[in-house]
Each structure stands twice: as structure tokens, then as C-alpha cells.
Amino acid sequence: AVCLLAGSACLPGMTARGEEAPPADKVPAADAQSYAVYREQYRKKDTLSKTIALTGGQAHTLSDGVRRETVYEGKEDVLLWEEEGAWAEWTVEVPKAGLYSLKLTYQALPGKGADIEFAVDLNGSRPFTEAGDIVFSRIWRDDLEPDEPFAVDSIGNDIVPDKVEVARYTEEPFRDKEGLYDAPYLFYFDKGENVIRLTGVRECAAVAGLTLYEEKQPVSYAEYAAAVDTAAATLDAIDAASLPEGKWKIGFSNYSVGNSWRQQMEAEFE
């Protein structure tokens, strides 16, 4: 299918040259496996904290149906996917073998109104089956002016307003569309050069960036509660008479330890 940037819907079954389109390129690898199996395979590998950011325009190889734009909707060095099944490849230099999450900076292009779907391949193969259909949402808002009230029905109930799409860039991680995993997917990269291929499976988008990064894990409630208890005990132990008169503000700040977050207490005199 070809996506028309002037606001029309995709024309199913046809390319920009009027030819019959091939099926969306899912490139199922012969050794494709589930993410659960893939994650277990690399369970003992390090999750790396280095962030490596690539612009859309840094892709070195483009298929038909993807083109470069110097500037598009305020972003520089952007790739425009104009056909489903089109792909682009980047080469990224990784200093140390290990696990990274991926996130995409994109803007949905006019189409059929469905969410965007991409497939990702590393070094010529699909790392796991779920990497063949990674979903990125369109952005919608209520079709109301900022101070416009909801319409009501004959008995005074609010009527849900229509939705209109918001055309703007957003950044989203590559994650499981079914919600089976709390954290974004982890991908194993070898040390040195790695080739990432991104294939448009459904609908079209402008891609401004592709980033390798470490997804920080939030503290558990048990850790948070323990930090609060520690803070309370610390305050109880302070000799109030030794403190200057005034108002004290107690708070917490996050800091990272390995792959998770911890909290530390901060006391500030106002």
C-alpha cells in the first residue's frame, strides 16, 4: 500500500508506480523465536547504560517507498515512509556487547487512521517473532476547544466528543503490544558494527530518530515504603533543639544503581 501525504488514505494493493504491491515485508527469520525464549537466552548478558542516538537521515540504505527530508514538520534529517513494506537500514557502532532497549521518534502520516506498525531486524535476522509487529500509536484529542464544555444529552449526561488526530512528533519505546511485559523489549547487540533494519508493516510515518538506551526501572513500592520509614526514623532521632528555627522540607530524589532506581532522603532548610 502507498500512503499519500496530502491527507488521503492509503490505496490498498498498489505501489506509487501503479503496480500491485507485494505483501508487507515481515521478513520472518528461519530461527525466529518468542521474546520469552530470546530473553532467557540472553538473561546473563549485561544491560548497557550508554545511549546511542541516530537520526532518521543517518540511515545508509533505503528501499523504494522511503525518502529523505532535510526538514519535515520542524524536525531535521527525517525519513518519510510512503509505502507499507518499505525499509531503511542504519549501522550503529556499539562499544560493548550487551542488551539495549530501542525507542523511535516519529510522527504518524495521514492514512487509514490505524496505529503505525514496524518490524525490526538486527544483523540480517529477526531476533524474536514479536519484533515483526511493533506498534506505535497515533495521537488523538477530543474535538473540543480548550474551554468548550461537553455536550449533554436530553437527561443531562455528558456526550463523549469526537476525536481528531494531532500531528506531532512523539518518542515511544519498542514494547510488547499485548502488554505481557512491563518493560520495553531488550535487544542484544554485538560489540562493533550492527545493522538495524526498520520495515514499515502497517500505515506510514515520518521517522526523526532511532535510539539505543537503557530503560530505568522504577522503585518497587516496598523500596519506597522502606525509604519513607528510614526517613521517619532519621527525623525522630534528630535533636530538634539543635536545629535552627524555621521550616524544613523533606523530600526524596531518585538515583540509579545498576538496572534499577533507588531513593535518597534530602532535607532542605527554607
GROMACS .gro file of C-alpha atoms in nm, residues 5 16 31 40 45 47 57 68 71 75 84 110 114 123 142 151 160 165 179 205 208 213 217 233 244 255 260 265:
model
   28
    5LEU     CA    1   0.097   1.261   0.239
   16ALA     CA    2   0.336   0.458  -0.617
   31ASP     CA    3   1.538  -1.908   1.357
   40GLU     CA    4   1.611  -1.619   2.860
   45LYS     CA    5   2.417  -1.055   2.942
   47THR     CA    6   2.213  -0.429   3.016
   57GLY     CA    7   1.876   1.063   0.792
   68ARG     CA    8   1.487   1.162   0.300
   71VAL     CA    9   1.335   1.923   0.736
   75LYS     CA   10   1.248   1.815   1.263
   84GLU     CA   11   0.392  -0.015   0.356
  110PRO     CA   12  -0.214   1.065   0.703
  114ALA     CA   13  -0.481   0.280   1.232
  123ASN     CA   14   2.222  -0.804   1.152
  142ASP     CA   15  -1.115   1.547   2.200
  151ALA     CA   16  -2.235   1.846   2.506
  160VAL     CA   17  -1.829   1.170   2.455
  165GLU     CA   18  -0.574   1.336   1.527
  179GLY     CA   19   0.110  -0.575   2.746
  205ALA     CA   20   0.524   0.763   0.939
  208ALA     CA   21   1.321   1.152   1.303
  213TYR     CA   22   1.923   0.324   2.553
  217GLN     CA   23   1.325   0.060   3.628
  233ALA     CA   24   1.327   0.718   6.190
  244PRO     CA   25   1.780   2.637   6.358
  255TYR     CA   26   1.936   0.779   4.162
  260SER     CA   27   1.713  -0.012   3.896
  265MET     CA   28   1.632   1.142   5.153
   0.00000   0.00000   0.00000
